[in-house]
XYZ file of C-alpha atoms in Angstrom:
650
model
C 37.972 114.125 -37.877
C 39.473 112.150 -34.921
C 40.423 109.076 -35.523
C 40.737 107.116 -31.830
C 37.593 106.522 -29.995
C 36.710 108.781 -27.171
C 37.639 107.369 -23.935
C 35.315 105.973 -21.773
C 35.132 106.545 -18.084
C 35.885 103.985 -15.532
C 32.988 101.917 -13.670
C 31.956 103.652 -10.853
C 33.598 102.299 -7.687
C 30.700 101.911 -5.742
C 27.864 100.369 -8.084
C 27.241 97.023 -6.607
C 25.084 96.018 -9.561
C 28.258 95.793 -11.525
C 30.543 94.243 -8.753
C 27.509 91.239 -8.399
C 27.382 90.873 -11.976
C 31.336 90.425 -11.955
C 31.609 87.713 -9.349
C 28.599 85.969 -11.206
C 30.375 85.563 -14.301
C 33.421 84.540 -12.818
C 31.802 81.811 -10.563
C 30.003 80.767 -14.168
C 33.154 80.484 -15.919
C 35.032 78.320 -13.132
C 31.865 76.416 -13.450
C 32.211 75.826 -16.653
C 35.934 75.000 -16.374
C 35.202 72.610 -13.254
C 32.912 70.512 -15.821
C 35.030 70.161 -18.006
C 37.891 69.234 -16.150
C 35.632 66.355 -14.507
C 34.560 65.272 -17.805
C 38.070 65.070 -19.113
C 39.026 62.992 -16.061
C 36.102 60.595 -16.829
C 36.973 60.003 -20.537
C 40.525 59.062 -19.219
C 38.954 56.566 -16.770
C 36.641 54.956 -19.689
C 40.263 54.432 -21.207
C 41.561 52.419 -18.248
C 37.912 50.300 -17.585
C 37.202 47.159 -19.285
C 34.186 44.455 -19.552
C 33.856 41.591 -17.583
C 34.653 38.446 -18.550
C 31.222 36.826 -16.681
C 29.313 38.231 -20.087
C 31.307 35.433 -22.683
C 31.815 32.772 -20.013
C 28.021 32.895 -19.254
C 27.093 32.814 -23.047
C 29.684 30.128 -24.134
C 28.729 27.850 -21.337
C 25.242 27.874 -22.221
C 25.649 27.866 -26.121
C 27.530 24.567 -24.792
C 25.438 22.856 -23.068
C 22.385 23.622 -25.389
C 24.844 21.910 -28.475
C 25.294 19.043 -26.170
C 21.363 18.597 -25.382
C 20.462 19.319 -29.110
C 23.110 16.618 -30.508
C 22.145 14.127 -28.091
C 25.063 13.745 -25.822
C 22.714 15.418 -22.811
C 19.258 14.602 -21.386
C 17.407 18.221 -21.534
C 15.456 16.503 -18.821
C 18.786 15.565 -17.050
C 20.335 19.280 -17.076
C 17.012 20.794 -15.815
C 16.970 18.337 -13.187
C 20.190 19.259 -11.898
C 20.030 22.823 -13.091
C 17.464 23.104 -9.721
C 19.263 21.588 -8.198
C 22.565 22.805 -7.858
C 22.084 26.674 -9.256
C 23.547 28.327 -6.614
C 26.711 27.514 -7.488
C 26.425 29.500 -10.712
C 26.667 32.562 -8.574
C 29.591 30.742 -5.996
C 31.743 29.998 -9.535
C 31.190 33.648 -10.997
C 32.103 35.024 -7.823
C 35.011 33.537 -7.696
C 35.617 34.909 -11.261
C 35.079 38.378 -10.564
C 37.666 38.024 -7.231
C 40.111 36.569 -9.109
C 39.405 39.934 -11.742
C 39.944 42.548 -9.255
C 43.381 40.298 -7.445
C 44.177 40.695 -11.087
C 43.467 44.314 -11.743
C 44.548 45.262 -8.712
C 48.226 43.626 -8.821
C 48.574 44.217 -12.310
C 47.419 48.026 -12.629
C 48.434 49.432 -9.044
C 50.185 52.453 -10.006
C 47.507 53.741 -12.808
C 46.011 56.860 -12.482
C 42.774 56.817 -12.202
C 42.106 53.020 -10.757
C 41.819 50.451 -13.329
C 38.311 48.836 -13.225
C 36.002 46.332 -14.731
C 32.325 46.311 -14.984
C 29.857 43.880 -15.786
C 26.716 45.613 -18.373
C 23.374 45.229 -18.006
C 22.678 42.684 -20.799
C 24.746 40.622 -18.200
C 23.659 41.744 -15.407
C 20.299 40.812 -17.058
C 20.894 37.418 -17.881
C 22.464 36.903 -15.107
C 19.213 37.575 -12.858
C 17.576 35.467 -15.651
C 19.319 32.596 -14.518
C 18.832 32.761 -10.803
C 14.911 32.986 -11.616
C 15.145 29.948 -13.905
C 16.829 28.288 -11.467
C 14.308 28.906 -8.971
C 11.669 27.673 -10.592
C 13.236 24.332 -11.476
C 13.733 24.160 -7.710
C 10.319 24.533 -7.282
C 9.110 22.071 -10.139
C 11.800 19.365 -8.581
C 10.621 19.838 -5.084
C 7.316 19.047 -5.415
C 4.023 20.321 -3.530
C 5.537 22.541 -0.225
C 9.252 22.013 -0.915
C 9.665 24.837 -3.106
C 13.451 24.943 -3.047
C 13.181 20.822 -3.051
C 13.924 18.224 -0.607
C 17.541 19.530 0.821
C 15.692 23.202 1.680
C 12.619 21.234 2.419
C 10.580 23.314 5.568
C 9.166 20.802 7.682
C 5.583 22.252 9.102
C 6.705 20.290 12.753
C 9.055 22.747 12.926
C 7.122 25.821 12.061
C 4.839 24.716 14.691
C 7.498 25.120 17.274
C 7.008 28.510 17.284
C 3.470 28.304 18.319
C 4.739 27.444 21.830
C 5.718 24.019 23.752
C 4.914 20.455 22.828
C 2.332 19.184 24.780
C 1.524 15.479 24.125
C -1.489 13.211 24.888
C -2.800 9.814 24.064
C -6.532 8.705 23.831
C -8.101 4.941 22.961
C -11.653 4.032 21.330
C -13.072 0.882 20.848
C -16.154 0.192 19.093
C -17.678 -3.059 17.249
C -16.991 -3.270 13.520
C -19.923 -3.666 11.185
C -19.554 -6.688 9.799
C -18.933 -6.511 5.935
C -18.251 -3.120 5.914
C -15.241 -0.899 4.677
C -13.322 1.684 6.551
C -12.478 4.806 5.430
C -9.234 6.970 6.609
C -8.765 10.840 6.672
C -6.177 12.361 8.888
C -5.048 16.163 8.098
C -1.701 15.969 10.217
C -0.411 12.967 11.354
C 1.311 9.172 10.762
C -1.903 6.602 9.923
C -1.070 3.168 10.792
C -3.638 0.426 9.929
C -3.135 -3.664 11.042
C -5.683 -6.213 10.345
C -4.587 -7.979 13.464
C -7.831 -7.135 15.191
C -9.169 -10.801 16.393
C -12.430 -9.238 18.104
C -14.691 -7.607 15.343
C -13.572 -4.622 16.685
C -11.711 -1.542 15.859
C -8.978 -0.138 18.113
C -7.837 2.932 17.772
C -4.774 4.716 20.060
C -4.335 8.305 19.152
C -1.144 9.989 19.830
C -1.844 14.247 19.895
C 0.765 16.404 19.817
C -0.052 20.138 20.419
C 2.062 23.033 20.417
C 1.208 26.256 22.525
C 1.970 28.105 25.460
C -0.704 27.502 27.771
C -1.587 24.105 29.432
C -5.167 25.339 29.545
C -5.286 25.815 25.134
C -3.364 22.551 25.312
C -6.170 20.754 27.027
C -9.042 22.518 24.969
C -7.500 21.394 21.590
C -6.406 18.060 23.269
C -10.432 17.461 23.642
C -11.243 18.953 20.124
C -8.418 16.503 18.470
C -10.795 13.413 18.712
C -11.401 10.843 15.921
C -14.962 11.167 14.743
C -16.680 7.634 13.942
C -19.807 7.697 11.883
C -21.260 4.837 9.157
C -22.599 5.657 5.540
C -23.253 3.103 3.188
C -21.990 0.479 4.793
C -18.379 1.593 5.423
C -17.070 3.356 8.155
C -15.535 6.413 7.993
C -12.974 7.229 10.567
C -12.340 11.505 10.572
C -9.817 13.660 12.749
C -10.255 17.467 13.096
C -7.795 19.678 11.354
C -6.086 22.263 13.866
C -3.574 24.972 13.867
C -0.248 23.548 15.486
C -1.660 20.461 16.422
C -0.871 16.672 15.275
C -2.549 13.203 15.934
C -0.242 10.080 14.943
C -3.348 7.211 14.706
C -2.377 3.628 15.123
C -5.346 1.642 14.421
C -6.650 -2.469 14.435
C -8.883 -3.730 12.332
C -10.039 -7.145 11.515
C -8.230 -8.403 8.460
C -10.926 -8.858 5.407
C -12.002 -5.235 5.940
C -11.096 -3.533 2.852
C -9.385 0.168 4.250
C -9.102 3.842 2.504
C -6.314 6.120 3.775
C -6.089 9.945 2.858
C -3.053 11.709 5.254
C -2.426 15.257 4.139
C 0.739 15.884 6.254
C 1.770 12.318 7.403
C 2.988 8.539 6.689
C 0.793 5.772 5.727
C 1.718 2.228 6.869
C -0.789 -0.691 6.377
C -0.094 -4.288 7.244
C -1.844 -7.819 7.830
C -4.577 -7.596 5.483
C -6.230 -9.665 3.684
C -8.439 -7.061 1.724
C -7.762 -4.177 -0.442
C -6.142 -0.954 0.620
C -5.631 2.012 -0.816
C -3.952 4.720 0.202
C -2.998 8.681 -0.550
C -0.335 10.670 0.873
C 0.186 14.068 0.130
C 3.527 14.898 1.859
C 4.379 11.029 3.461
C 5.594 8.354 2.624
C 3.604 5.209 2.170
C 4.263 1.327 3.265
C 2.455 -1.948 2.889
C 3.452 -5.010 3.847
C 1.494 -8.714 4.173
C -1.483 -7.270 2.379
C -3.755 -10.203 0.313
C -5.624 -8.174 -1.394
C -5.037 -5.002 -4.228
C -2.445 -2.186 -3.036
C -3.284 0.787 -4.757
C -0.802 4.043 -3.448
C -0.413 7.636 -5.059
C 2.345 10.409 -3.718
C 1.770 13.804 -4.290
C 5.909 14.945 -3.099
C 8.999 15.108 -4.158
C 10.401 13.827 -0.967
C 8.066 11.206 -0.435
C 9.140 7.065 -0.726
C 6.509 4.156 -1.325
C 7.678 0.683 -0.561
C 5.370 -2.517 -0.455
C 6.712 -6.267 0.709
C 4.801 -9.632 0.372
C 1.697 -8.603 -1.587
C -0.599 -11.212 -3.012
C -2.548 -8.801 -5.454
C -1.653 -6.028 -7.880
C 0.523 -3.356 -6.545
C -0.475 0.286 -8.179
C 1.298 3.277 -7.837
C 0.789 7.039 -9.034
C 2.220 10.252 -8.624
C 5.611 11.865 -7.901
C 8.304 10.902 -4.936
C 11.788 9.993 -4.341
C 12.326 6.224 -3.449
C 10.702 3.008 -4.530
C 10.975 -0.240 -2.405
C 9.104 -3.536 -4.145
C 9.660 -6.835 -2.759
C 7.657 -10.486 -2.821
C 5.116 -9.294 -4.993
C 2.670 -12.348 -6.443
C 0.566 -10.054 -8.819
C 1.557 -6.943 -11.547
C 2.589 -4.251 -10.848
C 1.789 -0.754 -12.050
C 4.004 2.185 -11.546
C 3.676 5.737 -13.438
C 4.857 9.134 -12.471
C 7.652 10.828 -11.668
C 10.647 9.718 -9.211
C 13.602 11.119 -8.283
C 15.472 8.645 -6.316
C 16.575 4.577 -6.251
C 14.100 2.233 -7.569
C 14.176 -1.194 -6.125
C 12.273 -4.207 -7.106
C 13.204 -7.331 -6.330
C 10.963 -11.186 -6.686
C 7.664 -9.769 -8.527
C 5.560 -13.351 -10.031
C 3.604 -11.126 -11.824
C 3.965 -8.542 -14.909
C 5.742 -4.684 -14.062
C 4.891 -2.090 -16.004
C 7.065 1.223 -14.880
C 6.817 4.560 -17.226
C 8.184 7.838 -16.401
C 9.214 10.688 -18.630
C 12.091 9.027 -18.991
C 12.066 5.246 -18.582
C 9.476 2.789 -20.002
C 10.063 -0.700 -18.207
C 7.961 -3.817 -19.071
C 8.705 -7.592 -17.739
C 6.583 -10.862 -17.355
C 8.098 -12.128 -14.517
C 11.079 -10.875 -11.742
C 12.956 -13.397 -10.612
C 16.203 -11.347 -9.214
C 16.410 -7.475 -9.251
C 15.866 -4.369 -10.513
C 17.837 -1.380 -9.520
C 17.623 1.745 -11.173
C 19.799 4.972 -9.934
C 19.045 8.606 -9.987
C 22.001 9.137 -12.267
C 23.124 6.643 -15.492
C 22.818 3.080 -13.664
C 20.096 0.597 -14.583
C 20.515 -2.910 -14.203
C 18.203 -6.262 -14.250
C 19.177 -10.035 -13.426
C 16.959 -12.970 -13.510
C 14.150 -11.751 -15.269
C 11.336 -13.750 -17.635
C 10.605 -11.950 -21.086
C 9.346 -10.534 -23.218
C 10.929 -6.894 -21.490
C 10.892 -3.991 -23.199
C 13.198 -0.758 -22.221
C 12.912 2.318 -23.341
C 15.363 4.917 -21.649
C 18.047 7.060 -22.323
C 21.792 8.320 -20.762
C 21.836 5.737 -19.138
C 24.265 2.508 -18.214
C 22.334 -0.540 -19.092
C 23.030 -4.059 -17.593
C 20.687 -7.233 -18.098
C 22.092 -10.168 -16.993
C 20.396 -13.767 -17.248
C 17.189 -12.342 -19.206
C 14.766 -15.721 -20.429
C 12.909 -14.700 -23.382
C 12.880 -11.894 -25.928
C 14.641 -8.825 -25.255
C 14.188 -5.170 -26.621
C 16.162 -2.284 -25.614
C 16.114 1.335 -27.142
C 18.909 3.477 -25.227
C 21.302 6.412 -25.924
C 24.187 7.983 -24.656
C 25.191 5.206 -22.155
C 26.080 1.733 -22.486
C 23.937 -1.573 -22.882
C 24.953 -5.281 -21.733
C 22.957 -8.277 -22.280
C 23.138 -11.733 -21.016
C 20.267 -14.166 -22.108
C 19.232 -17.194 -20.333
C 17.608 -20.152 -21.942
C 15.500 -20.268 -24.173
C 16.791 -17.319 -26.239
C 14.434 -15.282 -27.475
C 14.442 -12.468 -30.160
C 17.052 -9.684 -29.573
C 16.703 -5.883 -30.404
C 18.805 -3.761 -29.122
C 19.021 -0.160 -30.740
C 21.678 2.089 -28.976
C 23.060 5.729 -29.877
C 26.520 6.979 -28.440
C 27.483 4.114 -26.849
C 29.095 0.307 -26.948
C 26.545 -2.889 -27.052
C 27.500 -6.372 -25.674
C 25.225 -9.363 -26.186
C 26.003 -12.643 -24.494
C 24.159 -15.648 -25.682
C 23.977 -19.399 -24.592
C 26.450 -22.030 -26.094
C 24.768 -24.374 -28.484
C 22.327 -21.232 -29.207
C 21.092 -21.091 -32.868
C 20.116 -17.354 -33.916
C 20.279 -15.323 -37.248
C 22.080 -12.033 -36.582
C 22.053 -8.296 -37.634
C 24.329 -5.916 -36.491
C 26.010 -2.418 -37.390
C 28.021 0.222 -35.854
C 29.467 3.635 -37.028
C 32.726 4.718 -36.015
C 33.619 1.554 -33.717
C 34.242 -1.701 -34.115
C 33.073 -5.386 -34.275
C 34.177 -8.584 -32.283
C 32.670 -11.898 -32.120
C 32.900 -15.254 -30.754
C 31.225 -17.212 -33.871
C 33.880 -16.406 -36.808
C 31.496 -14.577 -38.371
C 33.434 -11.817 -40.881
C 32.789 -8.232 -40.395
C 31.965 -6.212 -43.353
C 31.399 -2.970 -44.542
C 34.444 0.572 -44.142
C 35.752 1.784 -40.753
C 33.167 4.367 -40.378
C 30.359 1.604 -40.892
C 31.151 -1.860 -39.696
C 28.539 -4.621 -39.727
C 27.732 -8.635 -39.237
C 25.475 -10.793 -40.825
C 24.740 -14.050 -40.785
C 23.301 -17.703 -39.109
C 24.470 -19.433 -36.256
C 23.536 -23.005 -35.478
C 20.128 -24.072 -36.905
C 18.893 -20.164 -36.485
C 15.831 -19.220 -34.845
C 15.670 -15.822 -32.594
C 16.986 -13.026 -34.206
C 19.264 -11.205 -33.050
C 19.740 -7.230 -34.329
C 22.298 -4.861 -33.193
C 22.235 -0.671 -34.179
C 24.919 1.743 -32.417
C 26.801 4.708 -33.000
C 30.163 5.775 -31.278
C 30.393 2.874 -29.613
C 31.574 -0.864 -30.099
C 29.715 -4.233 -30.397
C 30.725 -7.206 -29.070
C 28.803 -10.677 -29.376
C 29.985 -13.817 -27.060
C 28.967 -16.875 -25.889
C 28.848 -18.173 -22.614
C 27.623 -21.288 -20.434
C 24.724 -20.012 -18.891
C 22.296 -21.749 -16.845
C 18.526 -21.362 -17.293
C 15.966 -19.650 -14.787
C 14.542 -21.897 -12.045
C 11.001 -22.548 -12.435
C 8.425 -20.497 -11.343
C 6.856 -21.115 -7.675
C 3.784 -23.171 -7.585
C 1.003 -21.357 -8.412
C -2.849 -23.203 -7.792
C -3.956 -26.002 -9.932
C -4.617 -24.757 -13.502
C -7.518 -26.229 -15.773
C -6.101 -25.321 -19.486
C -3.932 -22.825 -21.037
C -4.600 -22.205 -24.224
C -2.796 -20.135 -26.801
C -5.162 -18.124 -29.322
C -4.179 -15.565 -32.778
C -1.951 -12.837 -31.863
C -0.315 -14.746 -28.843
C -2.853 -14.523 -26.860
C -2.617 -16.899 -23.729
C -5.444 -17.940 -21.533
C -4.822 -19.422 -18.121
C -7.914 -20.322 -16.462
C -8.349 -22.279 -13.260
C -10.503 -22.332 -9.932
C -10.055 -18.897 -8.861
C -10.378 -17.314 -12.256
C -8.242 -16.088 -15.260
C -5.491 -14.498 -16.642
C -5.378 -13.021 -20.320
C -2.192 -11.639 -21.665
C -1.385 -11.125 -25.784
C 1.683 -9.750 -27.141
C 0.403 -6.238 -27.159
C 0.815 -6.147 -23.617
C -2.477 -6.196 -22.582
C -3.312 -8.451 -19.411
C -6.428 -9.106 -17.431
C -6.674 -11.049 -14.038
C -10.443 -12.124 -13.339
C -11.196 -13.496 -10.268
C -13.951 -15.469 -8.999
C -15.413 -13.191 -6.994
C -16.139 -10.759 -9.807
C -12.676 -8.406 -9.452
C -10.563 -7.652 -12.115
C -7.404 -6.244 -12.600
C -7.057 -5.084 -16.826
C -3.977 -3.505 -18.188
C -3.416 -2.476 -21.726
C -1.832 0.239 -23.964
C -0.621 2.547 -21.159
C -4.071 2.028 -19.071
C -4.984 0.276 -15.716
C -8.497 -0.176 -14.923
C -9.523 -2.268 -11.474
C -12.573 -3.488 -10.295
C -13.257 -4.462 -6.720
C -16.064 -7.472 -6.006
C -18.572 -4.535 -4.498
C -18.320 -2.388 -7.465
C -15.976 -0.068 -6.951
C -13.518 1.446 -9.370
C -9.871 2.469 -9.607
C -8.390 3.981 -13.005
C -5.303 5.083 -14.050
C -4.936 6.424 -17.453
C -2.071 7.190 -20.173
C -1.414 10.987 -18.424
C -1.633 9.600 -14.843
C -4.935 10.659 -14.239
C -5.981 8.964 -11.073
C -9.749 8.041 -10.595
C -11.542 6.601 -7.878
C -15.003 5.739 -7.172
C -15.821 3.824 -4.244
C -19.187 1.701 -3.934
C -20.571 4.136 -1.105
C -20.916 7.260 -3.829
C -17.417 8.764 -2.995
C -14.955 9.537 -4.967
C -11.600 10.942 -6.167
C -9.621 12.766 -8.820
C -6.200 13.450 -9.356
C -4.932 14.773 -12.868
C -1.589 14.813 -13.608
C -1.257 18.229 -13.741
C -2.211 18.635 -9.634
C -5.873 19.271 -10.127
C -7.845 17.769 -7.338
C -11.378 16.316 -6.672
C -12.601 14.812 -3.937
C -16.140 13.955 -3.637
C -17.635 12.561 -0.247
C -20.572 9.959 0.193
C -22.877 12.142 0.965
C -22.488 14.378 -1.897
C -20.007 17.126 -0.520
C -17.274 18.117 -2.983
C -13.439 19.764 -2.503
C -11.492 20.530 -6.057
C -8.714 22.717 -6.678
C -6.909 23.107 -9.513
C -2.835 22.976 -10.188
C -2.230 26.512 -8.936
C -4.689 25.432 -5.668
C -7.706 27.265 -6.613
C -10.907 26.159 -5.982
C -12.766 24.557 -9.216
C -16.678 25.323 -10.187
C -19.284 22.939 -10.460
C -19.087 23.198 -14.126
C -15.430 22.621 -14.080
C -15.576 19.437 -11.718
C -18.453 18.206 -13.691
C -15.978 18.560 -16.491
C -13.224 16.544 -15.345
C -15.579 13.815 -13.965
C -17.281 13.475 -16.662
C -13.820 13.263 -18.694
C -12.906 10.302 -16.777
C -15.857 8.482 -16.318
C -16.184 8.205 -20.104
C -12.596 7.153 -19.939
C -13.686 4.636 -17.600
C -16.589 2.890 -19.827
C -14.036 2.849 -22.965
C -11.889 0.618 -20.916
C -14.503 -1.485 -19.469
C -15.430 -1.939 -22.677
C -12.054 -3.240 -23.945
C -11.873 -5.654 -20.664
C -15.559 -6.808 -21.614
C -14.363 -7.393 -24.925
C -10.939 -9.197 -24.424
C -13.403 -11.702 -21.755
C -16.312 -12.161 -23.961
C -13.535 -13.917 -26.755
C -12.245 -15.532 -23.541
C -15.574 -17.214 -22.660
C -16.157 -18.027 -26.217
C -13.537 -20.146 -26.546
C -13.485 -21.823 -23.362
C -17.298 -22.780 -24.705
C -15.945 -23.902 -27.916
């Protein structure tokens, strides 16, 4: 039996089955080998690429500054603020980082084979884009209403109206007689309002300046003739109306006689009212509002981040709500009322009657402003020649009372705080966190003192021995006869107590000829004379009644003001802003944005914080929210008077 296997015959030359089948396996196998040579080549690469370092630095920054905001050393409110505001250079720094990466790589690794890279994952890549949205949003929240990217990226509608074509400009005048005893009502869409009770005629003049923007003279005309103030009378006031149109603007400039109580709404514009002696309130939406040589109440609320509200020689209270940038307050005779938010220099300066000023992140009370108040956008706050009681409540900031009459209470952290007190000294508190305390006192002054600091030390000028270990140092003891107490708590930071010759605050201005002041339980103080009276008690509340049946009554975070004709201005603990006017009208502002305004004869406009238009139901709601909020603080006025009236009948 054969062992070998028979041979086989060759292929057959010319059987192109077999020849196609050939070249397809050989262009599968350099396939094959083409694959894996390019994945071989790519596992080298992974060898010579390496992660970002953008991933840590992003995480370790903001494990950072969360450490700082939980321990205290940061305002959260602070960072966010500046967080929107200065975000784009987040992606200018890490930028620079990954530059200075590939200089680095590319220097470093120039002769490797393949290229030495870095990359940057998509957790960071993630985060990353995280960030930018966060920051936008703050941006938005800091800017206020129409200044999404806030005030420095601010788009100003003039300027969009520019493209609608050229500015065409126009002036018209009407005069009409003034009802006598009524009220004038204000509401301009686009456009400066400017109101003087100069008007020595019993007339009102009005001079409209219209600017229109379009490319035809024709259009300019037509809208020139449709941009006309419309003049009608309901319920004894007069309401004063200018048509809202597409690139067009009317600037109003308008005389009144001076005891005619005035109502400004200005959408787009500035308010500016002056020489009256009546009541004026006044919204602005994206302005800026200004009073000046107004008798009666000033009442103002801002709806913008960019917008400034200053008022100068005032005779009653001065009110203001809302959310803007600079404050201006100067020769002021009655209280003063401001809540909100505000993101630029605060400025008061000789207020005779009590300020109350709460934020979300200072809470300012005072009797009496003799000097200044200045308070910065960034750590600075400082007060001379003030009457107390004044309470502060604040934080990373740089505190500096100088010359303060009366008792003094101060709650602060991560800044500094610096007292001087004028004659009579009053009671002391002063409780600080991160951050050195220094109390000056009068010579001659007689006070019992109480104060500790950890981890810093104790000097003072009345040989009084400091007690307690290095990481808790404290003083205790009498000075003088006593009296005022005087109590000291920080942490980080050094105390210092000194004594100085300092001369006492002038005496108030005269004020009109008082009948009695009497002094009741609980510190309450009753000042009554010809015009009225005044009722103030330690618990900050304090009503001004007047003769001709206004009052002014502010207590426990609320301001409630009645008018002699029965109408009605509220502000409450959130900032809610209420209105109700005696002809029916009125108006709604929550601190959240939501809007209501309801007209005289009945007509209503309400959006809510996202701009949407509100239901009947809802509107209803929020009205009937605030009305009840209302009556509980008339009730609390009615109260505080009724003991008033008993005991002036005692």
């Amino acid at each position: 039996m054969a062992t070998n296997p028979p041979p086989y015959p060759p292929p057959p030359q010319n059987d192109w089955r077999y020849q196609r089948r050939v070249l397809k396996e050989q262009a599968r196998i350099q396939r094959d080998m083409l694959r894996a040579q390019a994945e071989a080549y790519r596992y080298r690469a992974r060898r010579f690429r390496h992660g970002s370092i953008i991933g840590p630095l992003i995480v370790i920054a903001v494990g950072i500054v969360f450490l700082l905001i939980q321990t205290g050393r940061l305002s959260g409110h602070q960072v966010w603020r500046w967080y929107g505001n200065w975000w784009p250079v987040l992606l200018i720094g890490l930028g620079v980082v990954m530059f200075l990466e590939w200089i680095f790589d590319r220097y470093l690794h120039h002769d490797a084979q393949p290229v030495y890279r870095r990359t940057m994952g998509g957790g960071v890549f993630s985060l990353l884009v995280l960030l930018v949205l966060v920051g936008i949003v703050f941006s938005g929240l800091r800017g206020g209403n129409g200044t999404f990217f806030g005030h420095r990226f601010n788009i100003n509608q003039n300027d969009l109206d520019q493209f609608l074509g050229d500015k065409h400009e126009s002036d018209q005048t009407v005069v009409q007689a003034f009802p006598a005893g009524a009220s004038l009502s204000i509401d301009n869409p686009r456009g400066d309002v400017t109101v003087s009770g100069t008007s020595d005629d019993n007339q009102i003049h009005i001079a409209v300046h219209k600017s229109i923007y379009t490319r035809s003279d024709s259009e300019a005309n037509k809208r020139a003739e449709q941009l006309s103030p419309s003049l009608t009378t309901e319920n004894n006031t007069v309401m004063l109306t200018m048509p809202q149109l597409a690139g067009a603007r009317a600037d109003l400039t308008i005389t009144i006689p001076p005891s005619v109580p005035v109502i400004i709404s200005a959408n787009h514009g500035d308010v500016r009212a002056n020489s009256l002696k009546s009541s004026v309130t006044a919204t602005a939406n994206h302005g800026d509002i200004d009073f000046s040589a107004i008798t009666g109440a000033a009442t103002a609320h801002i709806n913008n981040g960019d917008s400034s509200f200053a008022a100068h020689s005032v005779g009653g209270p001065v009110t203001l709500a809302g959310r803007g940038q600079d404050i201006t307050l100067s020769d002021l005779s009655g209280p003063v009322t401001i809540r909100g938010e505000y993101y630029g220099d605060c400025h008061l300066e000789h207020v005779r009657g009590p300020v109350r000023f709460h934020t979300s992140r200072t809470d300012l009370q005072l009797v009496r402003l003799d000097g200044e108040v200045d308070m910065s956008p960034n750590a600075a706050l400082s007060i001379n020649d003030v009457l107390g009681p004044l309470t502060l409540s604040t934080g990373n900031r740089n505190i500096s009372l100088d010359r303060v009459a009366g008792s003094v209470s101060v709650t602060n952290r991560n800044g500094s705080v610096d007292i001087t007190s004028a004659p009579p000294l009053g009671n002391i508190t002063v409780e600080n966190r991160n951050g050195t305390v220094g109390v000056t006192v009068p010579e001659n002054a007689g006070f019992n003192v109480d104060a500790t600091t950890i981890n810093g030390d104790i000097e003072n000028d009345f040989s009084l021995p400091v007690q307690g270990p290095e990481s808790r140092k404290s003083i205790t003891g009498t000075v003088g006869k006593g009296g005022a107490i005087i109590r000291i708590s920080t942490s980080q930071g050094d105390i210092s107590l000194k004594k100085a010759n300092v001369l006492p605050l002038p005496p108030a201005p005269p004020r009109p000829p008082k009948i009695s002041i009497d002094e009741g339980p609980g510190g309450l103080r009753i000042t009554s004379g010809p015009g009225g009276a005044i009722i103030i008690n330690q618990d900050g509340l304090h009503i001004t009644k007047s003769a001709d049946g206004s009052s002014v009554y502010m207590g426990k975070g609320i301001q409630l003001t009645t008018t002699g004709d029965g109408g009605v201005i509220y502000i409450g603990r959130d900032g809610t802003h209420y209105t109700s006017n005696p002809d029916g009208s009125k108006n709604y502002v929550a601190k959240d944005g939501t809007q209501i305004s309801i007209s005289s004869t009945g007509g209503r406009e309400a959006t809510d914080s996202a701009g949407k238009p509100l239901t009947n139901a809802q509107i209803d709601e929020h009205l009937r929210k605030a009305e009840a909020e209302v009556k509980q603080a008339a009730a609390q006025r009615d109260n505080a008077i009724r003991k008033y009236d008993a005991k002036q009948n005692r």
